[in-house]
Amino acid sequence: MNPNYPELLKRFENNPILTASMWPYPIHTVFNPGATLLKDGSTLLLCRLEDRRGLSQLGIVRSKNGLDDWSIDPTPFMTAEPEIYPSECWGIEDPRITYINELNRFYIAYVSYGEKGPSVSLANTKNFEDYTKQGLALEPNDKDAALFPRKIQNKWLMLHRPIEKDSANIWISNSEDLIHWENRKLVFGARNGSWWDAEKIGLATPPIETKEGWLIIYHGVKKNASGYLYRIGLALLDLEYPEKCIKRCNDWIFAPETEYERFGDVNNVVFPCGITVLADKDTVHLYYGCADTSIGVAIGSIRSMLNWLRNQ
Ligand code: BMA
């Protein structure tokens, strides 16, 4: 860490918290988990599990404090079902979980990977005992999606990242029934040239509601001579018109630094898909994939992130 920059997200001392060797059945890697708090205050992660075919499915782990003593479910929670959903024929990946109070259900936006490319699919569950898949929500090529936790202007909203004409930017779509998504609008885009987020960007975790706006954690990718670098930045969207980006960071706030983030199946990647906000309504646990190989957690504060963003 460079002491001249504030440490907005502090790595947990026992990172990586989850690795493939801990699993009760054979998996190759575990990464990019969605996260949520359950009613009893415990943490549930929905992890991407890649096997030796190269295909991914999703499995649950739980912990009382969201940091250690993880219990790993003996079988995967959600698997690809290509016979019913051909868009899942190469697996399901990178889930983002949003609890929707009005419906008393958790909604999972995940990447379904099929012959036409990656697309966004939705599933919902009451208690993570079983689930209902809703199928394709957004056609390929689209990913990095999450729902907002409530209706805004009477519509459900989803942030997502289509790739078109080689550009990869963050968009928002709305829906009346959580099935049909329309009225797509650009929220903010990848920058140009040598910026840290010039190659492509995508939503990292579901939006967090604050008094100042929706706090957005996103990943930005830079391409250089040794490949791609995945880093993390912040933005703020208007509370009532979230298609309006009211603030965006210049500097990234979190980047591959430790050995487990620098080296793995894909070097130099930190890729968060899940965040939990603790009972003090300020402390957050950010769960991220490390080099597409293991899972780490970093601890931060919403207030500090907003203060920092204000001064950018
Ligand atoms: C992105 C996604 C992530 C992955 C990252 C780095 O495009 O596919 O699942 O972690 O690349 O490889």
Tab-separated table of C-alpha atoms and ligand atoms in Angstrom:
chain	number	residue	atom	x	y	z
A	1	MET	CA	0.000	0.000	0.000
A	2	ASN	CA	1.183	3.524	-0.807
A	3	PRO	CA	0.810	5.577	2.424
A	4	ASN	CA	0.120	8.734	0.384
A	5	TYR	CA	-3.234	7.358	-0.687
A	6	PRO	CA	-6.043	6.651	1.819
A	7	GLU	CA	-6.773	2.973	2.389
A	8	LEU	CA	-10.527	2.963	1.785
A	9	LEU	CA	-10.748	-0.805	1.633
A	10	LYS	CA	-8.625	-2.752	4.086
A	11	ARG	CA	-7.836	-6.380	3.297
A	12	PHE	CA	-8.805	-8.914	5.982
A	13	GLU	CA	-5.662	-10.297	7.600
A	14	ASN	CA	-6.562	-13.911	6.828
A	15	ASN	CA	-7.172	-13.433	3.114
A	16	PRO	CA	-7.777	-15.341	0.960
A	17	ILE	CA	-10.783	-16.505	2.972
A	18	LEU	CA	-11.897	-19.227	0.530
A	19	THR	CA	-9.859	-21.445	-1.768
A	20	ALA	CA	-10.718	-24.529	-3.866
A	21	SER	CA	-8.869	-26.904	-1.516
A	22	MET	CA	-11.466	-26.186	1.220
A	23	TRP	CA	-14.334	-27.571	-0.902
A	24	PRO	CA	-16.009	-30.863	0.034
A	25	TYR	CA	-16.180	-31.880	-3.667
A	26	PRO	CA	-13.764	-31.353	-6.579
A	27	ILE	CA	-13.562	-27.821	-7.940
A	28	HIS	CA	-10.731	-26.066	-9.727
A	29	THR	CA	-11.205	-22.470	-8.505
A	30	VAL	CA	-13.635	-20.404	-6.396
A	31	PHE	CA	-14.076	-16.682	-7.106
A	32	ASN	CA	-16.351	-13.687	-7.865
A	33	PRO	CA	-18.990	-14.262	-5.138
A	34	GLY	CA	-22.302	-12.475	-4.679
A	35	ALA	CA	-23.045	-11.628	-1.034
A	36	THR	CA	-25.947	-10.867	1.267
A	37	LEU	CA	-26.814	-10.663	4.937
A	38	LEU	CA	-29.519	-13.044	6.156
A	39	LYS	CA	-32.233	-12.137	8.681
A	40	ASP	CA	-30.127	-13.489	11.584
A	41	GLY	CA	-27.257	-11.152	10.646
A	42	SER	CA	-25.070	-13.918	9.238
A	43	THR	CA	-23.409	-13.645	5.831
A	44	LEU	CA	-24.130	-15.799	2.814
A	45	LEU	CA	-21.863	-15.845	-0.222
A	46	LEU	CA	-22.900	-17.331	-3.543
A	47	CYS	CA	-19.568	-18.320	-5.055
A	48	ARG	CA	-18.610	-19.024	-8.630
A	49	LEU	CA	-17.124	-22.530	-8.721
A	50	GLU	CA	-15.190	-23.495	-11.830
A	51	ASP	CA	-14.559	-27.191	-12.452
A	52	ARG	CA	-11.956	-28.942	-14.574
A	53	ARG	CA	-14.189	-28.810	-17.640
A	54	GLY	CA	-13.798	-25.030	-17.344
A	55	LEU	CA	-17.515	-24.509	-16.670
A	56	SER	CA	-18.886	-22.681	-13.635
A	57	GLN	CA	-21.780	-23.205	-11.247
A	58	LEU	CA	-22.791	-21.441	-8.019
A	59	GLY	CA	-22.327	-22.669	-4.452
A	60	ILE	CA	-23.224	-21.295	-1.006
A	61	VAL	CA	-20.954	-20.624	1.979
A	62	ARG	CA	-22.041	-19.055	5.281
A	63	SER	CA	-20.349	-17.327	8.204
A	64	LYS	CA	-21.637	-15.661	11.383
A	65	ASN	CA	-19.315	-12.650	11.142
A	66	GLY	CA	-18.697	-12.604	7.383
A	67	LEU	CA	-14.961	-12.970	7.912
A	68	ASP	CA	-14.069	-16.432	9.106
A	69	ASP	CA	-15.383	-19.841	10.170
A	70	TRP	CA	-17.098	-20.405	6.826
A	71	SER	CA	-19.334	-23.422	6.409
A	72	ILE	CA	-19.499	-24.708	2.871
A	73	ASP	CA	-22.666	-26.367	1.547
A	74	PRO	CA	-22.041	-30.025	0.615
A	75	THR	CA	-23.474	-29.620	-2.913
A	76	PRO	CA	-23.756	-26.705	-5.379
A	77	PHE	CA	-26.806	-24.445	-4.999
A	78	MET	CA	-27.461	-23.505	-8.616
A	79	THR	CA	-26.211	-25.355	-11.660
A	80	ALA	CA	-26.490	-24.638	-15.366
A	81	GLU	CA	-29.542	-26.221	-17.033
A	82	PRO	CA	-28.743	-26.001	-20.738
A	83	GLU	CA	-31.654	-28.296	-21.724
A	84	ILE	CA	-34.083	-25.653	-20.424
A	85	TYR	CA	-31.878	-22.564	-20.841
A	86	PRO	CA	-29.515	-22.956	-23.820
A	87	SER	CA	-27.926	-19.627	-22.852
A	88	GLU	CA	-26.336	-21.545	-19.914
A	89	CYS	CA	-24.594	-24.236	-21.959
A	90	TRP	CA	-21.120	-23.047	-20.928
A	91	GLY	CA	-22.025	-22.419	-17.303
A	92	ILE	CA	-23.289	-19.727	-14.937
A	93	GLU	CA	-21.002	-17.076	-13.446
A	94	ASP	CA	-20.539	-13.929	-11.357
A	95	PRO	CA	-23.809	-13.633	-9.358
A	96	ARG	CA	-24.954	-10.352	-7.772
A	97	ILE	CA	-27.608	-10.580	-5.036
A	98	THR	CA	-30.188	-7.885	-4.217
A	99	TYR	CA	-32.727	-8.315	-1.422
A	100	ILE	CA	-36.062	-6.793	-2.444
A	101	ASN	CA	-38.010	-6.013	0.688
A	102	GLU	CA	-41.301	-5.354	-1.123
A	103	LEU	CA	-41.250	-8.892	-2.550
A	104	ASN	CA	-39.533	-10.510	0.438
A	105	ARG	CA	-37.155	-12.284	-1.948
A	106	PHE	CA	-33.514	-12.237	-2.945
A	107	TYR	CA	-32.928	-11.618	-6.651
A	108	ILE	CA	-29.807	-13.032	-8.264
A	109	ALA	CA	-28.539	-11.491	-11.495
A	110	TYR	CA	-25.935	-13.821	-13.008
A	111	VAL	CA	-24.048	-14.311	-16.226
A	112	SER	CA	-25.303	-17.197	-18.311
A	113	TYR	CA	-22.667	-18.208	-20.804
A	114	GLY	CA	-23.815	-19.737	-24.076
A	115	GLU	CA	-22.946	-20.002	-27.744
A	116	LYS	CA	-24.110	-16.468	-28.501
A	117	GLY	CA	-21.891	-15.050	-25.737
A	118	PRO	CA	-22.472	-13.993	-22.133
A	119	SER	CA	-25.936	-12.739	-21.198
A	120	VAL	CA	-27.788	-11.663	-18.051
A	121	SER	CA	-30.211	-14.106	-16.414
A	122	LEU	CA	-32.281	-13.680	-13.263
A	123	ALA	CA	-33.314	-16.077	-10.517
A	124	ASN	CA	-35.033	-15.457	-7.198
A	125	THR	CA	-35.195	-17.219	-3.866
A	126	LYS	CA	-36.969	-16.729	-0.569
A	127	ASN	CA	-34.391	-18.325	1.700
A	128	PHE	CA	-31.621	-19.923	-0.400
A	129	GLU	CA	-33.140	-23.373	0.106
A	130	ASP	CA	-34.385	-23.491	-3.464
A	131	TYR	CA	-34.749	-21.007	-6.292
A	132	THR	CA	-36.841	-20.025	-9.288
A	133	LYS	CA	-34.977	-19.298	-12.479
A	134	GLN	CA	-36.591	-16.645	-14.642
A	135	GLY	CA	-34.324	-17.234	-17.647
A	136	LEU	CA	-32.744	-14.655	-19.901
A	137	ALA	CA	-33.275	-11.005	-18.932
A	138	LEU	CA	-30.796	-9.347	-21.331
A	139	GLU	CA	-29.566	-10.804	-24.611
A	140	PRO	CA	-25.854	-11.399	-25.347
A	141	ASN	CA	-23.403	-9.718	-25.188
A	142	ASP	CA	-24.254	-8.395	-21.723
A	143	LYS	CA	-23.058	-9.026	-18.141
A	144	ASP	CA	-22.077	-7.347	-14.814
A	145	ALA	CA	-25.712	-6.761	-13.840
A	146	ALA	CA	-27.533	-6.114	-10.559
A	147	LEU	CA	-30.994	-4.965	-9.538
A	148	PHE	CA	-31.810	-1.934	-7.405
A	149	PRO	CA	-33.484	-2.935	-4.117
A	150	ARG	CA	-36.670	-0.942	-4.718
A	151	LYS	CA	-38.821	0.538	-7.475
A	152	ILE	CA	-37.927	4.048	-8.624
A	153	GLN	CA	-40.478	6.140	-10.562
A	154	ASN	CA	-42.652	3.033	-10.305
A	155	LYS	CA	-40.248	0.798	-12.247
A	156	TRP	CA	-37.711	-1.882	-11.339
A	157	LEU	CA	-34.213	-0.985	-12.421
A	158	MET	CA	-31.124	-2.940	-13.387
A	159	LEU	CA	-27.585	-1.779	-14.100
A	160	HIS	CA	-25.717	-3.844	-16.693
A	161	ARG	CA	-22.821	-3.817	-19.134
A	162	PRO	CA	-23.513	-4.594	-22.791
A	163	ILE	CA	-20.598	-4.779	-25.224
A	164	GLU	CA	-21.311	-3.173	-28.552
A	165	LYS	CA	-18.988	-1.943	-31.265
A	166	ASP	CA	-16.060	-2.747	-28.986
A	167	SER	CA	-17.241	-0.404	-26.243
A	168	ALA	CA	-18.069	-1.677	-22.761
A	169	ASN	CA	-20.010	0.853	-20.666
A	170	ILE	CA	-22.503	0.826	-17.790
A	171	TRP	CA	-26.183	1.137	-18.779
A	172	ILE	CA	-29.500	1.083	-16.941
A	173	SER	CA	-32.746	-0.588	-18.048
A	174	ASN	CA	-36.151	-0.675	-16.434
A	175	SER	CA	-38.985	-3.142	-16.110
A	176	GLU	CA	-42.566	-3.326	-14.865
A	177	ASP	CA	-42.532	-7.051	-14.141
A	178	LEU	CA	-38.834	-7.960	-13.544
A	179	ILE	CA	-39.041	-10.039	-16.736
A	180	HIS	CA	-39.110	-7.643	-19.682
A	181	TRP	CA	-36.339	-5.027	-19.632
A	182	GLU	CA	-36.411	-1.887	-21.785
A	183	ASN	CA	-35.643	1.864	-22.105
A	184	ARG	CA	-31.913	1.323	-21.926
A	185	LYS	CA	-29.890	4.429	-21.054
A	186	LEU	CA	-26.151	5.014	-20.777
A	187	VAL	CA	-25.077	5.812	-17.195
A	188	PHE	CA	-21.310	6.251	-17.594
A	189	GLY	CA	-18.676	4.937	-19.918
A	190	ALA	CA	-15.131	3.660	-20.072
A	191	ARG	CA	-12.604	6.482	-20.366
A	192	ASN	CA	-9.976	6.811	-23.051
A	193	GLY	CA	-6.245	6.535	-23.560
A	194	SER	CA	-4.136	5.603	-20.589
A	195	TRP	CA	-6.820	5.920	-17.891
A	196	TRP	CA	-7.111	3.009	-15.433
A	197	ASP	CA	-10.703	2.428	-16.634
A	198	ALA	CA	-10.182	3.006	-20.359
A	199	GLU	CA	-10.413	-0.505	-21.790
A	200	LYS	CA	-13.775	-1.456	-20.292
A	201	ILE	CA	-15.804	-0.962	-17.147
A	202	GLY	CA	-18.593	-2.921	-15.440
A	203	LEU	CA	-20.690	-2.808	-12.309
A	204	ALA	CA	-18.978	-4.624	-9.425
A	205	THR	CA	-21.558	-4.880	-6.622
A	206	PRO	CA	-25.275	-3.980	-6.395
A	207	PRO	CA	-25.940	-0.245	-5.810
A	208	ILE	CA	-25.957	0.960	-2.189
A	209	GLU	CA	-28.563	3.567	-1.229
A	210	THR	CA	-27.171	6.547	0.696
A	211	LYS	CA	-28.589	10.019	1.433
A	212	GLU	CA	-26.275	11.465	-1.218
A	213	GLY	CA	-27.172	9.033	-3.979
A	214	TRP	CA	-26.644	5.429	-5.065
A	215	LEU	CA	-23.062	4.474	-4.305
A	216	ILE	CA	-21.620	2.438	-7.165
A	217	ILE	CA	-18.543	0.257	-6.925
A	218	TYR	CA	-17.303	-0.631	-10.396
A	219	HIS	CA	-14.366	-2.378	-12.005
A	220	GLY	CA	-12.204	-0.704	-14.600
A	221	VAL	CA	-9.809	-2.466	-16.909
A	222	LYS	CA	-6.542	-1.164	-18.291
A	223	LYS	CA	-4.680	-2.931	-21.068
A	224	ASN	CA	-0.914	-2.679	-21.018
A	225	ALA	CA	2.084	-4.555	-22.340
A	226	SER	CA	1.641	-7.392	-19.845
A	227	GLY	CA	-2.123	-7.843	-20.268
A	228	TYR	CA	-5.212	-6.645	-18.441
A	229	LEU	CA	-5.350	-5.008	-15.006
A	230	TYR	CA	-8.694	-5.129	-13.131
A	231	ARG	CA	-9.087	-2.356	-10.521
A	232	ILE	CA	-11.945	-0.817	-8.550
A	233	GLY	CA	-13.429	2.689	-8.477
A	234	LEU	CA	-16.465	4.588	-7.192
A	235	ALA	CA	-19.315	6.621	-8.644
A	236	LEU	CA	-22.513	8.165	-7.305
A	237	LEU	CA	-25.878	8.084	-9.118
A	238	ASP	CA	-28.812	10.394	-8.502
A	239	LEU	CA	-31.289	8.882	-6.023
A	240	GLU	CA	-34.445	9.496	-8.054
A	241	TYR	CA	-32.894	9.475	-11.551
A	242	PRO	CA	-30.137	6.857	-11.313
A	243	GLU	CA	-29.364	7.160	-15.018
A	244	LYS	CA	-27.726	10.440	-13.958
A	245	CYS	CA	-24.147	9.955	-12.732
A	246	ILE	CA	-23.515	12.844	-10.332
A	247	LYS	CA	-19.958	12.005	-9.291
A	248	ARG	CA	-17.214	9.716	-10.492
A	249	CYS	CA	-13.763	9.014	-9.128
A	250	ASN	CA	-10.603	9.872	-10.983
A	251	ASP	CA	-8.336	7.577	-8.979
A	252	TRP	CA	-9.031	3.896	-8.485
A	253	ILE	CA	-9.350	2.824	-4.838
A	254	PHE	CA	-8.440	-0.882	-4.840
A	255	ALA	CA	-6.119	-2.884	-7.077
A	256	PRO	CA	-4.242	-6.198	-7.230
A	257	GLU	CA	-1.436	-5.908	-4.742
A	258	THR	CA	-0.922	-9.098	-2.767
A	259	GLU	CA	0.457	-12.323	-4.188
A	260	TYR	CA	-2.985	-14.000	-4.288
A	261	GLU	CA	-4.369	-11.055	-6.304
A	262	ARG	CA	-1.340	-10.721	-8.565
A	263	PHE	CA	-0.967	-14.399	-9.475
A	264	GLY	CA	-3.560	-17.009	-10.369
A	265	ASP	CA	-5.461	-18.319	-13.367
A	266	VAL	CA	-5.807	-14.718	-14.551
A	267	ASN	CA	-3.099	-12.495	-13.085
A	268	ASN	CA	-3.784	-9.015	-11.716
A	269	VAL	CA	-7.507	-9.243	-11.102
A	270	VAL	CA	-9.635	-8.070	-8.192
A	271	PHE	CA	-13.269	-8.656	-9.110
A	272	PRO	CA	-15.939	-7.910	-6.454
A	273	CYS	CA	-19.528	-9.046	-7.030
A	274	GLY	CA	-20.835	-8.835	-3.461
A	275	ILE	CA	-20.984	-6.362	-0.594
A	276	THR	CA	-22.726	-6.384	2.769
A	277	VAL	CA	-23.602	-3.344	4.884
A	278	LEU	CA	-23.352	-4.162	8.595
A	279	ALA	CA	-25.761	-3.195	11.388
A	280	ASP	CA	-24.051	0.186	11.994
A	281	LYS	CA	-25.187	1.059	8.434
A	282	ASP	CA	-21.660	2.205	7.635
A	283	THR	CA	-19.186	-0.683	7.732
A	284	VAL	CA	-19.055	-2.750	4.563
A	285	HIS	CA	-17.533	-6.099	3.697
A	286	LEU	CA	-16.543	-6.242	0.057
A	287	TYR	CA	-16.142	-9.789	-1.327
A	288	TYR	CA	-13.991	-10.188	-4.396
A	289	GLY	CA	-12.438	-12.747	-6.670
A	290	CYS	CA	-8.632	-12.791	-6.530
A	291	ALA	CA	-6.907	-13.551	-9.847
A	292	ASP	CA	-9.899	-15.747	-10.843
A	293	THR	CA	-8.650	-18.287	-8.290
A	294	SER	CA	-9.753	-17.531	-4.713
A	295	ILE	CA	-11.906	-15.154	-2.635
A	296	GLY	CA	-10.842	-12.231	-0.474
A	297	VAL	CA	-12.724	-9.747	1.697
A	298	ALA	CA	-11.908	-6.087	2.317
A	299	ILE	CA	-13.461	-3.887	4.993
A	300	GLY	CA	-14.507	-0.291	4.378
A	301	SER	CA	-16.841	2.506	5.440
A	302	ILE	CA	-19.607	4.072	3.337
A	303	ARG	CA	-19.015	7.451	5.006
A	304	SER	CA	-15.295	7.409	4.138
A	305	MET	CA	-15.982	6.386	0.559
A	306	LEU	CA	-18.529	9.212	0.149
A	307	ASN	CA	-16.141	11.756	1.732
A	308	TRP	CA	-13.356	10.686	-0.565
A	309	LEU	CA	-15.606	10.779	-3.635
A	310	ARG	CA	-16.803	14.276	-2.713
A	311	ASN	CA	-13.202	15.515	-2.797
A	312	GLN	CA	-12.191	13.841	-6.027
B	1	BMA	C1	-14.338	-10.677	-16.739
B	1	BMA	C2	-15.284	-11.732	-16.208
B	1	BMA	C3	-14.901	-12.147	-14.808
B	1	BMA	C4	-13.421	-12.412	-14.667
B	1	BMA	C5	-12.618	-11.267	-15.262
B	1	BMA	C6	-11.111	-11.498	-15.219
B	1	BMA	O1	-14.595	-10.435	-18.092
B	1	BMA	O2	-15.277	-12.845	-17.052
B	1	BMA	O3	-15.623	-13.319	-14.489
B	1	BMA	O4	-13.117	-12.515	-13.300
B	1	BMA	O5	-13.009	-11.094	-16.607
B	1	BMA	O6	-10.747	-12.662	-15.891
